[in-house]
C-alpha positions as a LaTeX table, in Angstrom:
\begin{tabular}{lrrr}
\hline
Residue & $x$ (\AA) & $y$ (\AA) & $z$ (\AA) \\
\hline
Unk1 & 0.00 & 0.00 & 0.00 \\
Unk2 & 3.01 & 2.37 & 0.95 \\
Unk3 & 4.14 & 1.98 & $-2.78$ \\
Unk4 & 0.78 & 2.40 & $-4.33$ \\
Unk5 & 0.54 & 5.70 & $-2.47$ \\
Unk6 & 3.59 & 6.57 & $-3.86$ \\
Unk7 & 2.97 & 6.32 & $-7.50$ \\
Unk8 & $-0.50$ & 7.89 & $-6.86$ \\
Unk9 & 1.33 & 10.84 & $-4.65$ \\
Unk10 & 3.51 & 11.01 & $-8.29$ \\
Unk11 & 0.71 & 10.83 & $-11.15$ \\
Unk12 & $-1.07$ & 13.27 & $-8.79$ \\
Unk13 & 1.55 & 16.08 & $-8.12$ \\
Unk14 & 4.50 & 15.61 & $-11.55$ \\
Unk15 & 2.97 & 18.29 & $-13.84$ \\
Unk16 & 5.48 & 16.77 & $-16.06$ \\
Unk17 & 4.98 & 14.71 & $-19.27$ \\
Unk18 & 8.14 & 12.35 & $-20.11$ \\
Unk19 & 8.84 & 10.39 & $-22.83$ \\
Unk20 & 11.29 & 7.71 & $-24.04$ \\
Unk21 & 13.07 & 7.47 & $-27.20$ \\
Unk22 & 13.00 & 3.84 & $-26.44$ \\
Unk23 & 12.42 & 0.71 & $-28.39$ \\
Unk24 & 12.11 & $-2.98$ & $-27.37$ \\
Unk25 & 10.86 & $-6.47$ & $-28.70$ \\
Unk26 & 7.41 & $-7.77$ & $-27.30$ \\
Unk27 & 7.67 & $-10.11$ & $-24.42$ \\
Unk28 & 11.72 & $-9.40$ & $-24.41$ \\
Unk29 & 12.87 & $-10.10$ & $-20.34$ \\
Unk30 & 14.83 & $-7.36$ & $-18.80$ \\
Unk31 & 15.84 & $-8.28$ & $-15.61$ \\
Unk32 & 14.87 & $-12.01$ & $-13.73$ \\
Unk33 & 14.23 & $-12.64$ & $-9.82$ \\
Unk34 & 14.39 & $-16.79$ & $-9.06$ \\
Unk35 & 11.65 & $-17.68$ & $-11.09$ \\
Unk36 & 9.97 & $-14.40$ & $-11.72$ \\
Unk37 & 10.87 & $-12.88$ & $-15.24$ \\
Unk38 & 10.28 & $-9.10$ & $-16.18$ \\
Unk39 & 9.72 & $-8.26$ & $-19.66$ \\
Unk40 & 11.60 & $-4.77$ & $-21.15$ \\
Unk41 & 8.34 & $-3.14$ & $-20.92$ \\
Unk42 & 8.04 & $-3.53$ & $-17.13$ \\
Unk43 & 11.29 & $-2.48$ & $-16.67$ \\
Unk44 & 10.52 & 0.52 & $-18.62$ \\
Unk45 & 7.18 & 1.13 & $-15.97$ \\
Unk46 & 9.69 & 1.25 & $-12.89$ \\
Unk47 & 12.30 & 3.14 & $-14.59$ \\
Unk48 & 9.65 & 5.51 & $-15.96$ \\
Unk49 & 8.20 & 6.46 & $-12.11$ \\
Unk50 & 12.03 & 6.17 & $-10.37$ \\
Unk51 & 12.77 & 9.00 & $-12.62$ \\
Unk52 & 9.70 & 11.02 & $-11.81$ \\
Unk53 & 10.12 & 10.49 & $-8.22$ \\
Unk54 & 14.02 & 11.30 & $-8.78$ \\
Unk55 & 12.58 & 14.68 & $-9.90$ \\
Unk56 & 10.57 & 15.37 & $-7.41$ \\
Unk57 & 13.25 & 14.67 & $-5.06$ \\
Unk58 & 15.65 & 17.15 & $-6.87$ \\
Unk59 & 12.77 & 19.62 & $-7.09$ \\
Unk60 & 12.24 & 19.49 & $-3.41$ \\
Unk61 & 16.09 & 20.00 & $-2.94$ \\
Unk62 & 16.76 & 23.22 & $-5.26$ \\
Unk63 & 13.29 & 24.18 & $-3.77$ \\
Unk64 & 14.85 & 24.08 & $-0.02$ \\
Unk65 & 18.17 & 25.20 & $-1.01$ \\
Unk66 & 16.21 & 28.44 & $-2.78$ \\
Unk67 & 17.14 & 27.97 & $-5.91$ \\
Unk68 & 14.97 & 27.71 & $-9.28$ \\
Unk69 & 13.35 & 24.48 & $-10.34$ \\
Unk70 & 12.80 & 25.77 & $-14.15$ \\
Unk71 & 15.04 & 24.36 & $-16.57$ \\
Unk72 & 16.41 & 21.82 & $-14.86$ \\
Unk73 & 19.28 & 19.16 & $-16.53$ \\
Unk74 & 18.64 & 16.46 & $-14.35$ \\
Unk75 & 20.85 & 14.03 & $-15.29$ \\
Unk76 & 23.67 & 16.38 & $-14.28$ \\
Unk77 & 22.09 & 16.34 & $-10.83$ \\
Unk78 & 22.76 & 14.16 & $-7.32$ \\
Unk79 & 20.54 & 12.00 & $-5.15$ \\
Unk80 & 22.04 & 11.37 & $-2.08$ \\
Unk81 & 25.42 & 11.90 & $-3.10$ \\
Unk82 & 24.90 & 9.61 & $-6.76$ \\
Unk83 & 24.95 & 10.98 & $-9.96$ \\
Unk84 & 20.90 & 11.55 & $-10.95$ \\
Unk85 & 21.31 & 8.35 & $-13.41$ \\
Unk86 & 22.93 & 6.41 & $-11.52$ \\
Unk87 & 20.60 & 6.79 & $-8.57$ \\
Unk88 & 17.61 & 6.16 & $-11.45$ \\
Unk89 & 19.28 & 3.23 & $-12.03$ \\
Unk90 & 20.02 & 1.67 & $-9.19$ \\
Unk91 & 16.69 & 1.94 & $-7.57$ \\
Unk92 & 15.23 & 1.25 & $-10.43$ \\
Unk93 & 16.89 & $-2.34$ & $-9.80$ \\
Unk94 & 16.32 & $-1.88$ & $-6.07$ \\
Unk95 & 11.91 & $-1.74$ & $-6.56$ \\
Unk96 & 12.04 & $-4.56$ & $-8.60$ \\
Unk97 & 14.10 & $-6.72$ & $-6.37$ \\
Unk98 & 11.50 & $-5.80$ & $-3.37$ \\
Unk99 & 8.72 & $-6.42$ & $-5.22$ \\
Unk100 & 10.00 & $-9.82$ & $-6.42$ \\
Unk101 & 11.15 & $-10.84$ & $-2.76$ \\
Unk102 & 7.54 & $-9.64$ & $-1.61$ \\
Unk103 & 5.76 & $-11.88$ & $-4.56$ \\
Unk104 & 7.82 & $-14.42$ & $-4.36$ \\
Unk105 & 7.16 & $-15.14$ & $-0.42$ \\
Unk106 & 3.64 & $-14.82$ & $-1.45$ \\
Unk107 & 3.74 & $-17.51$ & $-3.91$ \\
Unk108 & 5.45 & $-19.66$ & $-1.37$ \\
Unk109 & 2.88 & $-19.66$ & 1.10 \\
Unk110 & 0.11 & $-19.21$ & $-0.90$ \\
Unk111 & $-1.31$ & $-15.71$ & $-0.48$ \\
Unk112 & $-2.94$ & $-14.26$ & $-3.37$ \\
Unk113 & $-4.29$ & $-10.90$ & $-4.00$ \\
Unk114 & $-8.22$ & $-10.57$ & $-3.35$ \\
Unk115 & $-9.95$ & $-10.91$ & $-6.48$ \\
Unk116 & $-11.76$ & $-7.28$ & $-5.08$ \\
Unk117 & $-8.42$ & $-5.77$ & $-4.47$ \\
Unk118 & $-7.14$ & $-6.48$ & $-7.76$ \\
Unk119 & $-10.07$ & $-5.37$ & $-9.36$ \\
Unk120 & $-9.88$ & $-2.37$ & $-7.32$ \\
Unk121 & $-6.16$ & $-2.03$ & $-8.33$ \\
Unk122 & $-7.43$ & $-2.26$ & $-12.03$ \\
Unk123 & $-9.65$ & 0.47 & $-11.66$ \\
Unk124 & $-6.59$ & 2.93 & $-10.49$ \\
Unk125 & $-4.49$ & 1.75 & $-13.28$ \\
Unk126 & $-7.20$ & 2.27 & $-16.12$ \\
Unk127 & $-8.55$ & 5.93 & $-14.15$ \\
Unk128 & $-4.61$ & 7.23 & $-14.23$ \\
Unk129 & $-3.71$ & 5.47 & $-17.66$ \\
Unk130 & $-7.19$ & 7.19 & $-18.99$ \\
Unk131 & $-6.11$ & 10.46 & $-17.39$ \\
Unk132 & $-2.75$ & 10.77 & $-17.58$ \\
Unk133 & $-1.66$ & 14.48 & $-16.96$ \\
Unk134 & $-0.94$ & 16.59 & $-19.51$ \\
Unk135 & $-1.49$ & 14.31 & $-22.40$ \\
Unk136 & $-3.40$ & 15.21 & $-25.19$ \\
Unk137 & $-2.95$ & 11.60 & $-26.95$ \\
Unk138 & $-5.59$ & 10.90 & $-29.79$ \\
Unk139 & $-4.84$ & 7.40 & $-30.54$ \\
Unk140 & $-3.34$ & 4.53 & $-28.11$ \\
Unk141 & 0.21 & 4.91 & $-29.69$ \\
Unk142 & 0.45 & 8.26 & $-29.03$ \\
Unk143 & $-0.23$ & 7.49 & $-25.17$ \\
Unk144 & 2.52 & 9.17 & $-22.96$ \\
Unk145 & 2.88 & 5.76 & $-20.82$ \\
Unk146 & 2.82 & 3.71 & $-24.57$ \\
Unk147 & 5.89 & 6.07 & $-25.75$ \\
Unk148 & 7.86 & 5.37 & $-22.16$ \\
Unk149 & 7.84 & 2.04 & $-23.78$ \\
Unk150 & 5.08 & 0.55 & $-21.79$ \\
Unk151 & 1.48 & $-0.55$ & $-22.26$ \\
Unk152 & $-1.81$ & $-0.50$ & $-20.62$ \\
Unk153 & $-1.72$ & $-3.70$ & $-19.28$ \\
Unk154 & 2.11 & $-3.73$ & $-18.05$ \\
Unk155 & 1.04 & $-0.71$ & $-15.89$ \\
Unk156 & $-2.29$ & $-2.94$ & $-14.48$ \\
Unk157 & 0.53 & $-5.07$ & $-13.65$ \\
Unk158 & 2.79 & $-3.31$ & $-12.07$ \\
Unk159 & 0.50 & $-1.55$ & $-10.26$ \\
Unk160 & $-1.43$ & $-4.88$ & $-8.97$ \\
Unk161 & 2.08 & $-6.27$ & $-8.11$ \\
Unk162 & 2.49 & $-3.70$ & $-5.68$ \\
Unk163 & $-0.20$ & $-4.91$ & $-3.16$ \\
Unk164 & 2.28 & $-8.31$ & $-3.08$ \\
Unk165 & 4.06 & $-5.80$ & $-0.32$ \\
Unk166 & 1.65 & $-5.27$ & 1.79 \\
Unk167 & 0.38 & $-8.92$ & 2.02 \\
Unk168 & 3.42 & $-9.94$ & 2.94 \\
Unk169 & 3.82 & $-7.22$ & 5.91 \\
Unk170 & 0.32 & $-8.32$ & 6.93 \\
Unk171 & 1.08 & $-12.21$ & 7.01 \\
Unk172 & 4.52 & $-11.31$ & 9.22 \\
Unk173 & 2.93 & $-8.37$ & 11.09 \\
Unk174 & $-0.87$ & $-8.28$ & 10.92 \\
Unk175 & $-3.45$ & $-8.93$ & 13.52 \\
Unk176 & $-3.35$ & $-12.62$ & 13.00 \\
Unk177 & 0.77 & $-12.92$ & 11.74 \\
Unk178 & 3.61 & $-15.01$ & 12.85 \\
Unk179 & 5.10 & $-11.87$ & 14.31 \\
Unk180 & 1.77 & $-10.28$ & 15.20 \\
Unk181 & 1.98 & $-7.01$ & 17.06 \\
Unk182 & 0.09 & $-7.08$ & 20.72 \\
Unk183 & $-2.62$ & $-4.43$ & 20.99 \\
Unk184 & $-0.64$ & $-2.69$ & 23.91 \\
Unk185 & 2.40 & $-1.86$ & 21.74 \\
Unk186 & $-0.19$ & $-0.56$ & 19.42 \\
Unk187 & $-1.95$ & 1.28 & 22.00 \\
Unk188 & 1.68 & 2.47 & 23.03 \\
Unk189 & 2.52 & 4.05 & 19.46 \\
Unk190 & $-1.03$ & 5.10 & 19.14 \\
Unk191 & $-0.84$ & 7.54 & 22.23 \\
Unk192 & 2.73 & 8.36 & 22.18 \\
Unk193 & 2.88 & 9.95 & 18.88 \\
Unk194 & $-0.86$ & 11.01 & 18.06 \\
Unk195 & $-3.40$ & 13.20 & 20.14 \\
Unk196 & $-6.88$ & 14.35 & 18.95 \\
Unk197 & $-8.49$ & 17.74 & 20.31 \\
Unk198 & $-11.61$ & 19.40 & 20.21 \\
Unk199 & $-10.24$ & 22.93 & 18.08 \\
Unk200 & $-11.79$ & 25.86 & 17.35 \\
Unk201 & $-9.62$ & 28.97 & 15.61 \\
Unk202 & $-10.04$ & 32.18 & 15.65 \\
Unk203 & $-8.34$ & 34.67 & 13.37 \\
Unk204 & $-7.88$ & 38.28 & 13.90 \\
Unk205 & $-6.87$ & 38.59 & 9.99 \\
Unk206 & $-8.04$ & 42.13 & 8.70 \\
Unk207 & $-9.94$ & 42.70 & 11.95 \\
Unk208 & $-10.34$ & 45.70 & 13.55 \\
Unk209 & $-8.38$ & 46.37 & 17.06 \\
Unk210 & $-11.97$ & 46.70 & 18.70 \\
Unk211 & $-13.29$ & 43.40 & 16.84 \\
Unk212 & $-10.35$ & 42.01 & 17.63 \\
Unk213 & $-11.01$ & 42.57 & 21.39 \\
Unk214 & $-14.24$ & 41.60 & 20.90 \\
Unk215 & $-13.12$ & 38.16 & 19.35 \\
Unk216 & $-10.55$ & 37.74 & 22.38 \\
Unk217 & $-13.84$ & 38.56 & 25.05 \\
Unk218 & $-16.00$ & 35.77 & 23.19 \\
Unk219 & $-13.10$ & 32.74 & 23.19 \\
Unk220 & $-12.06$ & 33.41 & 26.69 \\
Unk221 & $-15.75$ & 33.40 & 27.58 \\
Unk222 & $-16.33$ & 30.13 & 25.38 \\
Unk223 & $-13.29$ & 28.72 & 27.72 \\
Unk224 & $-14.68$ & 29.68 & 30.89 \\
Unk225 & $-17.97$ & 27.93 & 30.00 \\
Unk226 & $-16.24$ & 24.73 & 28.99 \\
Unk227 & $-13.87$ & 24.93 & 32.16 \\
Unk228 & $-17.31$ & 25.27 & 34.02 \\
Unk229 & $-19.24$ & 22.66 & 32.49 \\
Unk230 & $-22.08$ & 24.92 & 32.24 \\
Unk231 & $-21.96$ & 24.65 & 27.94 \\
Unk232 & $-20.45$ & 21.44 & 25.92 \\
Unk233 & $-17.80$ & 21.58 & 22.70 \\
Unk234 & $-20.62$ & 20.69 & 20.54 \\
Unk235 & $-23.15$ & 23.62 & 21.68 \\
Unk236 & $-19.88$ & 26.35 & 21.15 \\
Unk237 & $-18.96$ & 25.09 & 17.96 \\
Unk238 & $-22.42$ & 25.74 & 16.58 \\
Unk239 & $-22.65$ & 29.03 & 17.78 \\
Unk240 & $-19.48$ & 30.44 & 16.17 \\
Unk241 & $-20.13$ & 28.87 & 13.31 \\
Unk242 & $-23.51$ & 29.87 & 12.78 \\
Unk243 & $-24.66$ & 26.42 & 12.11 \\
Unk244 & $-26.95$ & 23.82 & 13.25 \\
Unk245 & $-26.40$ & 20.43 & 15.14 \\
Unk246 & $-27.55$ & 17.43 & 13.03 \\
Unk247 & $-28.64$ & 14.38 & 14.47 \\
Unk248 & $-28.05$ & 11.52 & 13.16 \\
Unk249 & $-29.88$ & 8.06 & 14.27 \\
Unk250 & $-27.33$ & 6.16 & 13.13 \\
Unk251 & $-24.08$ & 8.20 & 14.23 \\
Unk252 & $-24.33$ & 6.46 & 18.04 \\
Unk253 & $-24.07$ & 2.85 & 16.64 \\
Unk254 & $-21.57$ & 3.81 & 13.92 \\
Unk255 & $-19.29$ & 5.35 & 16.88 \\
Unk256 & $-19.64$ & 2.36 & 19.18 \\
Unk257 & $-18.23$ & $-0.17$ & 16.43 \\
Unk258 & $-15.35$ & 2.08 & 16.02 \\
Unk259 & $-16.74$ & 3.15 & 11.99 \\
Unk260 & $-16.71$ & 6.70 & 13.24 \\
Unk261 & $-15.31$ & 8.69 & 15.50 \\
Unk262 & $-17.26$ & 8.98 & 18.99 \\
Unk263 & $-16.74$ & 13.08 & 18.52 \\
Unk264 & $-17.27$ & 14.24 & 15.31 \\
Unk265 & $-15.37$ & 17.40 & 15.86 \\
Unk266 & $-12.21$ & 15.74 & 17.23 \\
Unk267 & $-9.07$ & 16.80 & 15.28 \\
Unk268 & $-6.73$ & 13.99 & 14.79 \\
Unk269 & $-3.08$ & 15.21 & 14.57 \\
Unk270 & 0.57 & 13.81 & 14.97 \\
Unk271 & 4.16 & 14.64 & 15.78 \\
Unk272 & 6.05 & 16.28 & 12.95 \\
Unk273 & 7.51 & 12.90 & 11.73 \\
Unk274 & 4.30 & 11.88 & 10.84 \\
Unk275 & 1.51 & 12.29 & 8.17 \\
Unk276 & $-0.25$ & 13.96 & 10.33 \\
Unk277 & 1.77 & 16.73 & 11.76 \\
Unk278 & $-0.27$ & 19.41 & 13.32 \\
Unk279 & 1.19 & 23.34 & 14.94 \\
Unk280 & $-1.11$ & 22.35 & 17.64 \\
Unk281 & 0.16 & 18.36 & 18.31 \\
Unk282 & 2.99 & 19.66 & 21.08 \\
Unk283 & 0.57 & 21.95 & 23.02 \\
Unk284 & $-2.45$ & 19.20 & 22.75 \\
Unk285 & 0.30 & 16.39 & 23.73 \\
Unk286 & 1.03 & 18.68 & 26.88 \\
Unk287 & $-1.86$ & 18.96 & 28.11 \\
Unk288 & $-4.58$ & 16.67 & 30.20 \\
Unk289 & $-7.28$ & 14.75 & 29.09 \\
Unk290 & $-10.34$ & 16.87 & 29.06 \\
Unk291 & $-8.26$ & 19.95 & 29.91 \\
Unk292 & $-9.29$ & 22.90 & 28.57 \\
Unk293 & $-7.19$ & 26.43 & 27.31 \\
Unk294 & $-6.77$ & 28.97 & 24.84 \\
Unk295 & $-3.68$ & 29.56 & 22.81 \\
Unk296 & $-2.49$ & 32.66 & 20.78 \\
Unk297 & $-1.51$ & 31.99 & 17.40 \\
Unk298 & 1.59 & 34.15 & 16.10 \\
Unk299 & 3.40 & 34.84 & 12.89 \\
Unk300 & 7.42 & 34.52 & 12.10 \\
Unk301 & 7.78 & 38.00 & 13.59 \\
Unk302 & 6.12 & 36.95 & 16.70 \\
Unk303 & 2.88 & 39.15 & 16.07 \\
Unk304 & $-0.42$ & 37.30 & 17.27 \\
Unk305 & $-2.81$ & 36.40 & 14.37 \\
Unk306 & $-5.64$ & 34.70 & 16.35 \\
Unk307 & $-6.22$ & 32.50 & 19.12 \\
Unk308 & $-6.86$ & 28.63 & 19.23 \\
Unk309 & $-9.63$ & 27.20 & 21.70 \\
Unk310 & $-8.45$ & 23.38 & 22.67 \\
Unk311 & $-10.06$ & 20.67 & 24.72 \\
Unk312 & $-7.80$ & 18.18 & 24.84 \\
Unk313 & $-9.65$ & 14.35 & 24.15 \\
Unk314 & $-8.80$ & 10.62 & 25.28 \\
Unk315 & $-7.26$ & 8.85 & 21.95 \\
Unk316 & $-7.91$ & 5.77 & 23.49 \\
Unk317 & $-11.26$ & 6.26 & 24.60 \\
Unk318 & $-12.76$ & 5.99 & 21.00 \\
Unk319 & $-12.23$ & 2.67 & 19.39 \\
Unk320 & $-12.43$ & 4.36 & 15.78 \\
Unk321 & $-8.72$ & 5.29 & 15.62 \\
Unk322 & $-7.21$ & 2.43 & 17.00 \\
Unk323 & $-9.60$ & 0.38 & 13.97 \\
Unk324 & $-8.60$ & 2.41 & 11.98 \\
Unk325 & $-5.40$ & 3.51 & 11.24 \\
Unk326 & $-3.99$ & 0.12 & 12.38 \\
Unk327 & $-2.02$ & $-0.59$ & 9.29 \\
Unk328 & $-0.53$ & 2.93 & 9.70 \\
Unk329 & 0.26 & 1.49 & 13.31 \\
Unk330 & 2.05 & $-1.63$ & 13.10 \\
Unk331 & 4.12 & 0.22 & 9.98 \\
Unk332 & 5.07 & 2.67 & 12.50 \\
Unk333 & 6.55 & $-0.25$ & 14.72 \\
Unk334 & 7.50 & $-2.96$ & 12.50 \\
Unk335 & 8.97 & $-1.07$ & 9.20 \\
Unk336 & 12.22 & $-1.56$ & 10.15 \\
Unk337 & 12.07 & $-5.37$ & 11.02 \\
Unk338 & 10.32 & $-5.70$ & 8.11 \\
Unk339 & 12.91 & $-4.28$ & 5.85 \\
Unk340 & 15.77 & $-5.82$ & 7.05 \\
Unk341 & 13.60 & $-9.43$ & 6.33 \\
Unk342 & 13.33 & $-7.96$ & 2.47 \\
Unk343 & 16.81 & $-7.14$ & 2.30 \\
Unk344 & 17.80 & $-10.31$ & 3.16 \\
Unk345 & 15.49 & $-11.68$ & 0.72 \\
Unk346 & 17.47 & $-9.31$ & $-1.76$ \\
Unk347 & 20.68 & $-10.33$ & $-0.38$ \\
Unk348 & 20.28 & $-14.05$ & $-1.15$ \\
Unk349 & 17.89 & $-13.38$ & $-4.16$ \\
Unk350 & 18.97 & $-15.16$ & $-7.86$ \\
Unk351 & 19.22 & $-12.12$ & $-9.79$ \\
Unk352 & 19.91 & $-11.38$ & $-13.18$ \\
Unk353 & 19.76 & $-8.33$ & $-15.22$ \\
Unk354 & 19.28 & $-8.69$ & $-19.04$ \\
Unk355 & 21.77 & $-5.45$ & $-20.17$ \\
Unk356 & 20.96 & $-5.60$ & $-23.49$ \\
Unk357 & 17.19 & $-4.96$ & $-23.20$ \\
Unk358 & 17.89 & $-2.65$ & $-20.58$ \\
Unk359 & 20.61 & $-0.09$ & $-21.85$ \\
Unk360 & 18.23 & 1.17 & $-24.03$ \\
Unk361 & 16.88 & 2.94 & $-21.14$ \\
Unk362 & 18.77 & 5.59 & $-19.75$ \\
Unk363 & 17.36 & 9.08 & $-18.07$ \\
Unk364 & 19.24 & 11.06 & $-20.91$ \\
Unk365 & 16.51 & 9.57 & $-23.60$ \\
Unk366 & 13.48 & 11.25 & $-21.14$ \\
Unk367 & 12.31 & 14.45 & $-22.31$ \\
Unk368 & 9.64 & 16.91 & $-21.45$ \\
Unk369 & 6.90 & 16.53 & $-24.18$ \\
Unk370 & 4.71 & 19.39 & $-25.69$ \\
Unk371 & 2.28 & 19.82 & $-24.04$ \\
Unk372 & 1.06 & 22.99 & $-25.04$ \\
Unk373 & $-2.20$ & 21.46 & $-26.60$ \\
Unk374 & $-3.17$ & 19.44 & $-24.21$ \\
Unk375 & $-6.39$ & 19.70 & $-23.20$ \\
\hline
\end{tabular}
């Protein structure tokens, strides 16, 4: 899943429409893992997306480093201290030695890929192949991904093969794995790293000194009500919002079996190594469970902006996130163990690599496209 996300994270975010000058024979095998063979036109489907992530990492580094990201030669760039196509390359080699370990242990002990799943994975494949950015194709030869030198159905593929990962973390690490991870420990990561918080902002942006007093007078009096029990999160939130509370019949039942969360204003947020970092996560971690303040917001110059009302919420209380981002959980704790199981893999993997259906495929043949008439 991890991998998945990471070609979607690409398709969705490389405004960028590359092409190879590249030829190969139907069927022709580029690289092969044990028993697993990969034709020129897969290798071409992992090469194609190592590049584009390659870019986005150099992006992202002239980007930090303040420096333009227009006209960039990227083959006479560095990724972590390679050249740009020798990094392209190598990992390149690297994805498709993962994903063979991670098939390959599926094979052996018989764990296939839902027939929903893959149908599922089919859909993605045919929705990005059908809308492929920038491209302005009219006829199936003409198809960015078809002049990168691969087709339709290698990219299905591919992009099914990825889910091999992720069944094989599952069948080591999952709820019912040989090396299953006990509730506490995910309990343990669960509260350690993530909060949720009732939050309600207020910002002082092109207010008026009086209406910004004003705003300060009505959040201070929202937090002595809350401190005092006399009004609940709920009843506040309408209010300032102007809205109206909804009931819903169902949303009790839904909360109890963990499908929702038990507050539906709840703000879930993590540390700043996670996906979920949040400017509020190290004031919300410090403070008690059902605590309640007021924070002021401030700028890089140290000016206040607004102020944040918090009530602070038990994680644990509501089953929902603990159901719910489990997979994001036993990642968190087991990535590392699990990694070091697929590099052995690697490290003892038959592997051979095919150069003369591969050399035709080198980042200097990838070019941006026209796509001034795209549509």
């Amino acid at each position: 899943m991890k991998n998945i996300k990471k070609i979607v994270s690409i398709l969705l975010v490389l405004c960028l429409c590359l092409t190879f000058a590249a030829c190969h024979k139907k069927n022709e095998i580029a690289v092969k893992a044990g028993d697993l063979e990969f034709t020129s036109g897969y290798y071409a489907c992992v090469f194609y997306f190592t590049d584009a992530e390659a870019r986005q990492k150099v992006n992202e580094a002239l980007t930090e480093a303040g420096e333009s990201t227009d006209s960039v030669d990227y083959s006479k760039q560095k990724i972590e201290d390679k050249d740009y196509s020798d990094w392209v390359k190598e990992e390149t080699l690297n994805k498709i030695k993962r994903l063979a370990v991670c098939k390959i242990y599926c094979q052996k002990n018989g764990i296939e890929i839902e027939e929903s799943d893959a149908e599922l994975n089919k859909q993605y494949a045919e929705y990005y192949w059908e809308n492929n950015y920038a491209d302005s194709a009219k006829t199936e030869s003409e198809h960015t991904y078809v002049k990168n030198g691969f087709s339709k159905e290698t990219f299905t593929n591919y992009f099914n093969d990825l889910s091999y990962e992720g069944l094989y973390f599952d069948h080591i690490f999952g709820a019912e794995g040989e090396k299953a991870i006990a509730e506490d420990k995910l309990k343990e990561e669960l509260s350690g790293n993530y909060a949720i918080a009732d939050i309600l902002d207020v910002s002082f942006t092109d207010l008026t000194e009086e209406e910004i007093t004003d705003k300060t007078n009505q959040i201070n009096a929202y937090l002595e009500e809350l401190k005092a029990g006399t009004r609940s999160f709920e009843e506040i939130y309408h209010e300032y919002n102007g809205s109206e509370e909804s009931e819903d019949e169902n949303a009790s039942s839904d909360a109890e079996e963990g499908t929702v969360p038990l507050d539906s204003h709840a703000t879930f947020m993590g540390n700043s190594d996670t996906d979920y970092s949040n400017d509020h996560y190290e004031d919300v971690k410090a403070m008690a469970t059902d605590e309640v303040k007021v924070i002021d917001n401030k700028d890089s110059d140290g000016n206040v902006t607004g102020k944040t009302l918090i009530v602070k919420k038990d994680i644990l209380a509501d089953p929902y996130y603990l159901k719910n981002y489990d997979s994001m959980l036993r990642h968190a704790i087991a990535d590392d163990d699990f990694d070091k199981m697929i590099e052995d893999g690697i490290a003892s993997l038959d592997f051979k690599e095919y150069t003369k259906a591969t050399k035709v495929f080198t980042v200097k043949k990838i070019y941006v496209a026209d796509t001034s008439s795209a549509s």
